XYZ file of C-alpha atoms in Angstrom:
635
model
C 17.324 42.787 -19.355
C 20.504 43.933 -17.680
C 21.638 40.276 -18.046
C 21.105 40.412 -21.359
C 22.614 44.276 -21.759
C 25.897 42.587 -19.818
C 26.336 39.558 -22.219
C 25.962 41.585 -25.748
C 28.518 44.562 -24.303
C 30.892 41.270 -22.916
C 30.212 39.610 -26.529
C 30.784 43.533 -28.477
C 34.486 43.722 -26.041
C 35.008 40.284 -27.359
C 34.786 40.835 -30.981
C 36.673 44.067 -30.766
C 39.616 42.626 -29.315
C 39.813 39.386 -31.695
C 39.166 41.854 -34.457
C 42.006 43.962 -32.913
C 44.419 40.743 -33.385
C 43.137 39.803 -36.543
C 44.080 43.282 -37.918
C 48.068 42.749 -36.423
C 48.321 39.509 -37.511
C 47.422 40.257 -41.199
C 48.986 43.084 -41.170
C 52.240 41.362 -39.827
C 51.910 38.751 -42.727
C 51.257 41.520 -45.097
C 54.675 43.220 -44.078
C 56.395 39.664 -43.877
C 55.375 38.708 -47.611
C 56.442 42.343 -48.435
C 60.183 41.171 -46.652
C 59.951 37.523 -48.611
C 59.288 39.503 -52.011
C 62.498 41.830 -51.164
C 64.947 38.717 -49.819
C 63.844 36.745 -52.636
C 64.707 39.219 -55.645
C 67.961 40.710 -53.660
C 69.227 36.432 -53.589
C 68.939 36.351 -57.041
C 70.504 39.624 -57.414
C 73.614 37.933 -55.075
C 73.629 34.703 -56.657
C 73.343 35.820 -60.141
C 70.553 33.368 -60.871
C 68.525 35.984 -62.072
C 70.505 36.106 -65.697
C 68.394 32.903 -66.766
C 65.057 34.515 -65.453
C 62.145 36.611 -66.113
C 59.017 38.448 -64.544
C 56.690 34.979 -65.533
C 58.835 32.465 -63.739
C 60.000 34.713 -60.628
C 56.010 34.513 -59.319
C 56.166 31.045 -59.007
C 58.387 30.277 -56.609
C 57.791 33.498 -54.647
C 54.019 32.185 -54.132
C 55.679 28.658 -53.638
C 57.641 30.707 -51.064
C 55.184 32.605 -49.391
C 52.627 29.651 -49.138
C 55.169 27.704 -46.908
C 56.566 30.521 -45.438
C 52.871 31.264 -43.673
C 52.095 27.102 -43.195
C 55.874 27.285 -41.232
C 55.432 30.834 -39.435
C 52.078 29.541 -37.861
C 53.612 26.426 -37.275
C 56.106 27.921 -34.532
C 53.584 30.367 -33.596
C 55.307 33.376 -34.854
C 52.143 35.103 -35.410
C 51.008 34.653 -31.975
C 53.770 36.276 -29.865
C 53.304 39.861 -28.391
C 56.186 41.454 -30.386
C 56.243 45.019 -28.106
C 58.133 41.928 -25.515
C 59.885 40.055 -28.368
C 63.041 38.990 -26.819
C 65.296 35.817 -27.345
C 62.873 32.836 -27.472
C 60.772 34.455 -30.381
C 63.770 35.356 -32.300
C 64.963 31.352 -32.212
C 61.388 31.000 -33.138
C 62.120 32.860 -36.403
C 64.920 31.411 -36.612
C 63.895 27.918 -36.884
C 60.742 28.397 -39.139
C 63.137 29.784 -41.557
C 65.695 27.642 -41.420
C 63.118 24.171 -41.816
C 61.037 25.781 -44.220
C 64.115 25.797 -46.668
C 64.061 22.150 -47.604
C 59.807 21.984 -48.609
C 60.956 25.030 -50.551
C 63.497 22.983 -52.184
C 62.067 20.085 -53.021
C 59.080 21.856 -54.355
C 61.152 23.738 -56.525
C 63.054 21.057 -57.815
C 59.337 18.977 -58.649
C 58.475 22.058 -60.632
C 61.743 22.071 -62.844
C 63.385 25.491 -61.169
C 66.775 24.914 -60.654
C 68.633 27.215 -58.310
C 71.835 26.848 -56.718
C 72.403 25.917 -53.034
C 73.747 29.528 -52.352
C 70.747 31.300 -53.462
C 68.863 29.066 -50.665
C 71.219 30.319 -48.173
C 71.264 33.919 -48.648
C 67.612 33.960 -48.988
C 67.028 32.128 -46.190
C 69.664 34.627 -44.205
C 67.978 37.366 -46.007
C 64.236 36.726 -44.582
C 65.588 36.078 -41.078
C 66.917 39.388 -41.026
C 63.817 40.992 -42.803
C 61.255 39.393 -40.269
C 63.330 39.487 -36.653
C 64.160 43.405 -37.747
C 60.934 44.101 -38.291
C 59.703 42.782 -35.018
C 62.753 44.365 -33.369
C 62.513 47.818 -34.740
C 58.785 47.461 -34.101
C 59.418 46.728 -30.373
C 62.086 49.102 -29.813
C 60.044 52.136 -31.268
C 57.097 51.354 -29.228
C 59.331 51.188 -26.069
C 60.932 54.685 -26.901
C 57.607 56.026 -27.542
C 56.272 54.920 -23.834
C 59.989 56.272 -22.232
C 59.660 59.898 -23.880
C 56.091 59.974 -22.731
C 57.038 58.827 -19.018
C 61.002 60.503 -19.249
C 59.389 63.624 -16.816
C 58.723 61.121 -14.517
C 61.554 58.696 -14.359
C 63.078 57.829 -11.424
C 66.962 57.329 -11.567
C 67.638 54.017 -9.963
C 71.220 52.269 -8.630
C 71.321 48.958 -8.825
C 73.170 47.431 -5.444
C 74.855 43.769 -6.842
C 75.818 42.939 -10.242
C 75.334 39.372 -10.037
C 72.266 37.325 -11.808
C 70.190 38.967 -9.637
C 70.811 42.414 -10.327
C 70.948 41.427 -14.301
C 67.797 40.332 -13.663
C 66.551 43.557 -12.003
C 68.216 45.818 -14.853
C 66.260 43.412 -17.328
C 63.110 43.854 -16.013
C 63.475 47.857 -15.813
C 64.063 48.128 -19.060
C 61.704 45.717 -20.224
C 58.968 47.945 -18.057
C 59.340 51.064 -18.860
C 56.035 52.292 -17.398
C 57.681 51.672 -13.919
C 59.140 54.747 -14.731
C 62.641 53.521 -13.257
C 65.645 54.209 -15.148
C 68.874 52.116 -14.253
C 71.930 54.967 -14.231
C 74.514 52.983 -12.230
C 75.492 49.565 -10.363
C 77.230 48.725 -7.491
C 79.419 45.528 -6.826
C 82.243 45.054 -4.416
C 84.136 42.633 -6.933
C 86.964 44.970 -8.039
C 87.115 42.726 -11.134
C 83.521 43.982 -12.534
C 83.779 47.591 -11.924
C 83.851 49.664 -15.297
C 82.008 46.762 -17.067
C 78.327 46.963 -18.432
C 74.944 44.946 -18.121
C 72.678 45.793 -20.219
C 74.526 48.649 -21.201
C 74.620 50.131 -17.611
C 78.064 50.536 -16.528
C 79.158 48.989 -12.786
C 80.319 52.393 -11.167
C 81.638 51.157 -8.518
C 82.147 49.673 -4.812
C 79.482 49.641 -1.952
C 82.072 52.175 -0.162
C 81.510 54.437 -3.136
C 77.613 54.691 -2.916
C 76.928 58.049 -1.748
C 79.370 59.501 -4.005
C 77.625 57.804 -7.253
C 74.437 58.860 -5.627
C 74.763 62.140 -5.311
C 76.862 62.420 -8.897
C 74.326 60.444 -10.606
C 71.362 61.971 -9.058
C 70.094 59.021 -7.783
C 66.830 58.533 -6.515
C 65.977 55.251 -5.663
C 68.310 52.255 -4.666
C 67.260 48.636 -4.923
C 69.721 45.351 -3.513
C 69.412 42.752 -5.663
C 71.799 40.728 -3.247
C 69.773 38.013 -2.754
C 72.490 35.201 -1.293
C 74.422 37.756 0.704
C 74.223 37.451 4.661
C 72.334 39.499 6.855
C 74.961 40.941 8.839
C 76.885 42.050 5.539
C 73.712 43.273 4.054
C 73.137 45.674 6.878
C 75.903 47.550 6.521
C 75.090 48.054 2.999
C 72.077 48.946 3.695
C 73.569 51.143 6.712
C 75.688 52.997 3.811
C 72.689 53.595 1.559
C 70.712 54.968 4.636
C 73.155 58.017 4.769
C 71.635 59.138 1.444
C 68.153 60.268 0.965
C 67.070 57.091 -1.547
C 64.503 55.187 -1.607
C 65.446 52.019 -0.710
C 64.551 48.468 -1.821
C 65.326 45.063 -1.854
C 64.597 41.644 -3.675
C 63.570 38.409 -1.588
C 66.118 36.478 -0.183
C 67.687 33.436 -1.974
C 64.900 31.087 -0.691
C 62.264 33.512 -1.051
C 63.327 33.418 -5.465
C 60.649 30.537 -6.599
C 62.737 28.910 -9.773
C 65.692 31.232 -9.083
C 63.921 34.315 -11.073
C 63.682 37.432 -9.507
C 59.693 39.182 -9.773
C 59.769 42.881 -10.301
C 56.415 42.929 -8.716
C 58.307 41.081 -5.242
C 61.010 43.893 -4.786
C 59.901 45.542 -1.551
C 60.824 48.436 0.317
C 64.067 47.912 2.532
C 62.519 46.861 5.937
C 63.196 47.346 9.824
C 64.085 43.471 10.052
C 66.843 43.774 7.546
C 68.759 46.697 9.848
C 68.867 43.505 12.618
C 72.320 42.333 10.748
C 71.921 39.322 12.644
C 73.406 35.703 11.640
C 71.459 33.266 10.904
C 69.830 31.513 13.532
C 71.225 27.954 13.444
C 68.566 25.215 14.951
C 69.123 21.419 15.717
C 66.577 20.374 12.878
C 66.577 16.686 13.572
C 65.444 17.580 17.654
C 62.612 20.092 15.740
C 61.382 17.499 13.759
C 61.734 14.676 16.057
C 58.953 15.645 18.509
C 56.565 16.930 15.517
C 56.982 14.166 12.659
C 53.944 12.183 12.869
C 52.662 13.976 15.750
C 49.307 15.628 16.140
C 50.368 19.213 17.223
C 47.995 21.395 18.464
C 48.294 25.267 18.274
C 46.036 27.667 20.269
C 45.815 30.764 18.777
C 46.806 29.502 15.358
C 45.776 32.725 13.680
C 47.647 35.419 15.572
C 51.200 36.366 14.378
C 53.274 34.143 16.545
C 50.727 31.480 15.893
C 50.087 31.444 12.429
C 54.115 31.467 12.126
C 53.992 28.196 14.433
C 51.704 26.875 12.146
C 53.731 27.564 8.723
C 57.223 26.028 10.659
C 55.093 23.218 12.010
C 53.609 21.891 8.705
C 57.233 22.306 7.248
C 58.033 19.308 9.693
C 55.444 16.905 8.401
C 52.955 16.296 11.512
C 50.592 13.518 11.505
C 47.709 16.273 12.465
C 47.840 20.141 13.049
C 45.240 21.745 15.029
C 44.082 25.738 14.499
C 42.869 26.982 17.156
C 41.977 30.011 17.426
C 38.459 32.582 18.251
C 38.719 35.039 15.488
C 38.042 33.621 11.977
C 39.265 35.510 9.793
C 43.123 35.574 11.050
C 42.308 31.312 11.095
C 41.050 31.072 7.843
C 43.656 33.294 6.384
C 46.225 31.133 7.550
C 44.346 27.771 6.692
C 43.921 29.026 3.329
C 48.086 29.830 2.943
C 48.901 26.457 4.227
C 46.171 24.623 1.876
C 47.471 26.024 -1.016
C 51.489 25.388 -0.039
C 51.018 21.645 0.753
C 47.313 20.713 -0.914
C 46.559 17.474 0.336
C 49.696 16.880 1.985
C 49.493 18.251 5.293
C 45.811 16.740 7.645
C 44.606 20.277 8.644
C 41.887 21.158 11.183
C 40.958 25.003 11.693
C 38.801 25.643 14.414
C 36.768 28.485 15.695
C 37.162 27.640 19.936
C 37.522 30.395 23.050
C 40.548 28.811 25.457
C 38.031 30.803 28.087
C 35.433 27.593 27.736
C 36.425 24.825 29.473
C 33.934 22.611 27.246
C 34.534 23.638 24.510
C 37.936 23.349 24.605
C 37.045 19.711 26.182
C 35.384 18.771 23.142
C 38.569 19.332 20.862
C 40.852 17.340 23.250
C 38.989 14.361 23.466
C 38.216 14.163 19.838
C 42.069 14.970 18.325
C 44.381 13.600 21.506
C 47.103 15.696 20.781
C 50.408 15.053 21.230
C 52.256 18.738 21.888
C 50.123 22.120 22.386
C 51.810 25.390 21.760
C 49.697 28.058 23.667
C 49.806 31.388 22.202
C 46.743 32.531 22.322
C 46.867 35.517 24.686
C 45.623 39.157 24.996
C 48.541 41.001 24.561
C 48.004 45.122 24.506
C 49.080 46.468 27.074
C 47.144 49.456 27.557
C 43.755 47.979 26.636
C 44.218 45.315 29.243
C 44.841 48.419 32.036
C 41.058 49.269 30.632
C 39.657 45.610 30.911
C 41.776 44.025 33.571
C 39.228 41.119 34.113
C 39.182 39.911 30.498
C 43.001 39.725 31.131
C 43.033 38.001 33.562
C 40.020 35.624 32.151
C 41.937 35.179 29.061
C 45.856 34.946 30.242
C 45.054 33.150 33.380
C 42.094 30.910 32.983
C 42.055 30.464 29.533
C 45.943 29.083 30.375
C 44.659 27.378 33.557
C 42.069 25.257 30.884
C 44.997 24.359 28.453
C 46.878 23.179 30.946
C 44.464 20.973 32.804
C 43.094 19.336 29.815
C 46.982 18.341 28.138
C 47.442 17.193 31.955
C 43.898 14.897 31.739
C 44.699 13.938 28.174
C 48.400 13.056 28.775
C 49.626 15.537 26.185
C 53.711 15.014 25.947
C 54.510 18.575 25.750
C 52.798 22.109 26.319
C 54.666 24.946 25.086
C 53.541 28.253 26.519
C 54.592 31.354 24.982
C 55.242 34.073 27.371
C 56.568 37.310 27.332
C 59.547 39.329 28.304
C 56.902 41.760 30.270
C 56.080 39.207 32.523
C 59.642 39.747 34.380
C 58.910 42.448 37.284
C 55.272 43.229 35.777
C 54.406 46.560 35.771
C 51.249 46.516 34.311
C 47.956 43.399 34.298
C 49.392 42.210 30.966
C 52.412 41.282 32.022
C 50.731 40.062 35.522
C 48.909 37.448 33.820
C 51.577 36.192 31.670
C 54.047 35.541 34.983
C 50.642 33.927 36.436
C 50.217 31.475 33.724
C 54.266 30.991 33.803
C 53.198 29.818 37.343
C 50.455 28.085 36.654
C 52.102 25.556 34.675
C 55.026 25.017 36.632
C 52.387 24.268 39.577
C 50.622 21.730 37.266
C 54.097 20.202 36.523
C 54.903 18.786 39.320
C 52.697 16.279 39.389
C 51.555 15.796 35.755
C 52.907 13.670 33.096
C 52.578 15.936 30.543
C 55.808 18.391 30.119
C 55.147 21.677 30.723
C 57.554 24.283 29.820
C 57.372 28.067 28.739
C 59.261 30.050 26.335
C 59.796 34.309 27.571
C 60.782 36.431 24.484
C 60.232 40.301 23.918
C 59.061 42.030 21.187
C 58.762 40.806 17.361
C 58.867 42.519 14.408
C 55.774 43.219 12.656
C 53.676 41.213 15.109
C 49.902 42.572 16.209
C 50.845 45.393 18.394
C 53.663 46.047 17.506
C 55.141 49.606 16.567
C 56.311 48.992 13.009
C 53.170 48.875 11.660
C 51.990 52.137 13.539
C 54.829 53.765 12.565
C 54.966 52.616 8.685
C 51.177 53.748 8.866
C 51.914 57.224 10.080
C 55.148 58.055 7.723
C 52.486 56.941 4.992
C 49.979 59.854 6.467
C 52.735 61.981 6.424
C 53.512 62.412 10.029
C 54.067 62.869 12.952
C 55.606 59.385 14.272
C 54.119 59.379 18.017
C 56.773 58.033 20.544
C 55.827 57.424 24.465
C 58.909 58.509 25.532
C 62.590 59.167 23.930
C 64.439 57.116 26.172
C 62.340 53.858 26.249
C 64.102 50.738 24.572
C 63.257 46.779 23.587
C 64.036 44.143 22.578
C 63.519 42.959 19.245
C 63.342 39.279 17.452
C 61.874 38.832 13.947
C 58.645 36.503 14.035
C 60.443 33.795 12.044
C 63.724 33.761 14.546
C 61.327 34.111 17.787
C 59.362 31.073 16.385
C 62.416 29.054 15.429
C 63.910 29.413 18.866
C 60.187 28.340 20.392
C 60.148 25.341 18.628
C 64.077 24.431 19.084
C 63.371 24.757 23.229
C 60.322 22.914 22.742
C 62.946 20.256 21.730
C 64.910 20.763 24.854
C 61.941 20.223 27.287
C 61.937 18.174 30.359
C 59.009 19.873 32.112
C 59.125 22.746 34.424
C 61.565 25.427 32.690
C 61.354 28.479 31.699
C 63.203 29.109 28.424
C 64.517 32.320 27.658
C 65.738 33.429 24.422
C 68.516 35.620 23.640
C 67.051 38.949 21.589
C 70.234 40.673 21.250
C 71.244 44.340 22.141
C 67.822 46.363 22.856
C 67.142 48.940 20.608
C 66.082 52.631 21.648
C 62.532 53.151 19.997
C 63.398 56.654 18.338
C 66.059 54.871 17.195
C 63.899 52.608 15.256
C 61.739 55.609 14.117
C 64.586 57.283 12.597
C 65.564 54.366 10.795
C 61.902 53.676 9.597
C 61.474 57.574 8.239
C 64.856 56.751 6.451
C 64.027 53.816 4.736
C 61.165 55.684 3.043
C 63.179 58.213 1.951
C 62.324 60.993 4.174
C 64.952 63.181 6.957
C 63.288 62.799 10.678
C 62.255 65.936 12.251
C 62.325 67.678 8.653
C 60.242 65.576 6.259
C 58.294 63.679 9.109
C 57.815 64.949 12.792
C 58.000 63.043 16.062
C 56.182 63.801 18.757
C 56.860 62.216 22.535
C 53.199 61.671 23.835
C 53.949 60.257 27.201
C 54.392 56.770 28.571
C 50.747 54.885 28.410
C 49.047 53.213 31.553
C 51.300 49.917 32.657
C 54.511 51.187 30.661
C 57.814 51.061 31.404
C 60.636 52.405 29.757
C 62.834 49.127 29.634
C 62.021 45.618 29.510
C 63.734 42.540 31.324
C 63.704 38.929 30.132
C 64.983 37.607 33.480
C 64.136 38.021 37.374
C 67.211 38.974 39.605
C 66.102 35.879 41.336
C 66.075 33.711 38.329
C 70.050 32.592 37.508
C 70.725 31.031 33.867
C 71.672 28.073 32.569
C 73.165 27.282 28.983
C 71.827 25.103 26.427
C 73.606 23.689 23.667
C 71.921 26.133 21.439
C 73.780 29.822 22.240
C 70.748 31.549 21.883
C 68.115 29.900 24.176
C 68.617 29.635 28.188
C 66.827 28.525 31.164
C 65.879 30.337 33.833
C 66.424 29.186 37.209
C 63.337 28.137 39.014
C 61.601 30.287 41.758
C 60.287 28.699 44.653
C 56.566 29.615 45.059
C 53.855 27.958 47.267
C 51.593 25.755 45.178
C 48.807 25.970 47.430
C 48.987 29.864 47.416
C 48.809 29.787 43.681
C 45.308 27.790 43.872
C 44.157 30.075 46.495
C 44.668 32.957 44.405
C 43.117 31.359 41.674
C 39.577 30.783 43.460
C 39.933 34.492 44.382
C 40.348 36.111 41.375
C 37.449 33.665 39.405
C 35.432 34.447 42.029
C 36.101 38.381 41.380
C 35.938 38.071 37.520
C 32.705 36.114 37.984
C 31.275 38.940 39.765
C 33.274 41.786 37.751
C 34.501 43.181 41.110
C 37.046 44.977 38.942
C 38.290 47.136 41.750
C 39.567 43.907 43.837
C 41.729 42.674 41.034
C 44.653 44.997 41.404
C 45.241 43.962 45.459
C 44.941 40.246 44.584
C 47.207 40.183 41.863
C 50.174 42.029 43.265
C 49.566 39.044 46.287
C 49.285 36.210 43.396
C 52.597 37.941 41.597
C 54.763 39.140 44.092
C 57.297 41.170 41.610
C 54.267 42.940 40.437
C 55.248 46.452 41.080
C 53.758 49.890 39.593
C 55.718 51.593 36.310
C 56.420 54.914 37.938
C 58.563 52.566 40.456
C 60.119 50.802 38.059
C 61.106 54.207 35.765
C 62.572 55.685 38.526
C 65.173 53.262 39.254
C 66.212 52.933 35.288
C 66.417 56.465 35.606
C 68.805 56.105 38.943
C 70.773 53.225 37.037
C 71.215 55.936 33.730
């Protein structure tokens, strides 16, 4: 019964709406015969060819006329078009029906004995363009005032950063929307050439050293960049300048982001952390990337996470002969299989697979069956203060899940494992960063006398990954305060995912087994700092429109980070922003010994053992109020 309650109140919608249509599509032919009548009688008028007329043969060739008028009109769909969006393409639509329909009209006429002259066709035919595209036009151009005086309370007064094709684009689109309730007042463009002109009737106000001046005269309230081929160091200190007014900012893609060139109202996002990085471009050997990947079959342990899945998207790019998901949580795998599915189809041989790197078997299994070539190991636990709480499954998953990687691309000849480390594994003050300097170990120990190339990459923090602030800190501005800090003076380093990922597989390239890559992540950035920024960007004042509060550092933190050991000397690559750590000499036979202690204690859960054994197994393990102290000595 409901069923059938559901399909008669889908078929009653149905009918209403095609009724609905009907009724503007007659009554648009009703008001187009109505324009056909007038242009018909006014060309006679012009052309004087009513003199050897009357009321009997004028119906004729009006119904002639109106007949092939409709048969044309339908023919180029001018009955079908949403006029409230009529733009360019249905006027040429008009355009042409009119113009074609002229000679049927003709030689009808003449088959019928009416004989008019060639003008009359002309100005009739000018005559009904004008009648029909007005009428559309004035019919689109009331409705849009109608919807702007009902939203005009609301409008927000928007500048327009870039006066290129982009920010035509942008200006476009607000006025074709006007339920975005966005009004463009102003633009901006550093070409001294374009200031004082108009798009779209919106005058260019002036240059990007102007902006907040033209803000604050023109009330501004929001600013978007449409500046999408500009580079990232200019565009942050455009976006620096903007900051120092209270707008709303936001931007458009960037140049590759554009599919088909045409900027998507609904892709303009708010101004992000990543764009305040003002970095250059990040310039890879492409040919080395895809030389050790092409027709490879590239296996990626935790494929899903944020580093992972960004492996996985730069990995496909290079056309492997087999990619391999790994990965223990399914949904962050299947979202990423999904993505990469629908970007290459059948082009890229996928495998996504639900696997623990904790089960030796298991993991057994999937090296035996796909023999791959390379293995990038990310999969990792990664918080730092959850691992303080469960130190064992830190050290089960960091350590031994490592330890099982690395012994199975050792027994199955892998070429190359990639490890991804971290930047707290340098001088470890907490059992996060522990385990990551132990697994840094643990395949430098297998490396020695394995085929396979071993090799880890040590970066700190990325932008946006699982864990990170950002997405705390967007989350709480959204609640309305307070931002939470640990402490005001801590400070990291920061890498977008992309960069961090690029740089992994470029030193991947570089691998002869053994080193410790280290990637360059720029000047470290003071996290209240980054909070002030964030509040900002969303338009509010720190301290005034959103609070911060200093909640003291968590269990294992430090206020600083390090990427390199004072023990640890570097050496240049030919990329400028990757370079190897010096080896430290441990003893390999310590490094087992350790290991069949701590599996031993994890077995058994003898969590209060692990803290002695690991500050044995990782000698520059050494306790965060230590560690403060002296960066508080060195300030």
């Amino acid at each position: 019964m409901e069923l059938e309650n559901n399909i008669y109140n889908y078929e009653g919608t149905l009918k209403k709406i095609l009724s609905s249509y009907k009724v503007r599509q007659i009554s648009l032919w009703a008001l187009d015969m109505c324009g056909v009548l007038i242009s018909i009688l006014a060309a006679m008028v012009f052309t004087l060819n009513y003199k050897n007329t009357d009321i009997n043969t004028i119906i004729l060739p009006l119904i002639i006329y109106m007949i092939i008028h409709t048969i044309s009109f339908n023919i180029f769909k001018c009955y079908s078009s949403l006029w409230r969006y009529a733009g360019e393409e249905e006027m040429v639509s008009i355009l042409l029906a009119c113009v074609v329909y002229v000679i049927p009209v003709y030689i009808v006429h003449k088959l019928i004995g009416l004989e008019y002259s060639i003008l009359f066709y002309i100005v009739a035919t000018i005559l009904i363009i004008g009648c029909t595209g007005g009428l559309r036009l004035v019919y689109r151009t009331g409705r849009r005032l109608k919807i702007r005086m009902s939203l005009s309370n609301n409008n927000k007064r928007v500048l327009v950063v870039g006066a290129g094709s982009a920010g035509q684009m942008i200006i476009n689109e607000l006025k074709e929307n006007p339920q975005l309730n966005k009004i463009p007042v102003g633009i901006i463009d550093d070409d001294i050439n374009k200031i004082g002109r108009r798009i779209h009737h919106v005058k260019i106000l002036g240059d990007t050293s102007q902006i907040k001046d033209i803000v604050e005269k023109q009330n501004v309230d929001e600013i978007i960049l449409a500046i999408a081929n500009v580079d990232k160091v200019r565009k942050a200190q455009i976006i620096e300048k903007c900051r120092q007014t209270k707008c709303k900012l936001k931007t458009i893609p960037g140049i590759y982001e554009i599919i088909d060139g045409k900027v998507d109202i609904k892709k303009i996002r708010d101004v992000d952390i990543e764009d305040l990085l003002g970095r250059e471009p990040i310039k890879v050997n492409m040919k080395e990337m895809s030389d050790y990947i092409k027709e490879r079959t590239v296996l990626v342990t935790g494929g899903g996470g944020s580093i992972g899945s960004e492996l996985c998207r730069q990995i496909a790019s290079f056309n492997p002969k087999h990619l391999i998901i790994v990965d223990n949580y399914e949904n962050n795998a299947y979202a990423i299989q999904q993505e990469l599915i629908r970007k290459y189809e059948d082009k890229l041989n996928l495998s996504t697979i639900i696997a623990s790197i904790r089960e030796y078997k298991r993991m057994d299994e999937i090296f035996n069956e796909y023999k791959p070539d390379v293995v990038f190991h990310a999969a990792a636990h990664k918080h730092v203060p959850l691992m303080e709480n469960s130190p064992s499954e830190a050290i089960k998953n960091n350590i031994f899940g490592t330890l099982n990687v690395a012994r199975l691309c050792d027994i199955y000849k892998v070429k190359r494992m990639v490890l991804i480390s971290t930047d707290k594994a340098v001088n470890p003050t907490n059992i996060m960063g522990a385990t990551k300097r132990a697994a840094e170990m643990i395949i430098q120990t297998i490396n020695k006398n394995s085929e396979t190339e071993f090799v880890a990459v040590r970066f700190g923090n990325v932008l946006g990954s699982n864990g990170s602030v950002i997405p705390l800190f967007k989350k709480q501005i959204l609640e309305g305060g307070p931002v939470t800090i640990t402490h005001p003076d801590i400070i990291r380093y920061f890498m977008t995912i992309p960069e961090a990922v690029q740089l992994v597989l470029q030193a991947g390239a570089m691998a002869k087994g053994g080193e410790i890559f280290i990637l360059d992540m720029g000047e470290p950035v003071k996290i209240v700092d980054l909070a002030h920024n964030l509040i900002r960007l969303s338009g509010f004042e720190p301290g005034v429109d959103i609070k911060i509060e200093y909640t003291g550092l968590r269990p294992g933190e430090k206020l600083y980070e390090e990427l390199l050991m004072s023990e640890e000397g570097l050496t240049k690559t030919a990329n400028s922003k990757i370079f190897i750590g010096k080896p430290v000499e441990f003893d390999s036979d310590k490094v087992v010994n350790h290991l069949n202690m701590l599996k031993k204690i994890v077995d058994n859960e003898d969590v209060e053992l692990i803290d002695s054994v690991m500050r044995e197994f990782v000698t520059t393990y050494i306790r965060p109020e230590d560690a403060n102290l002296k960066e508080v000595v060195n300030v």
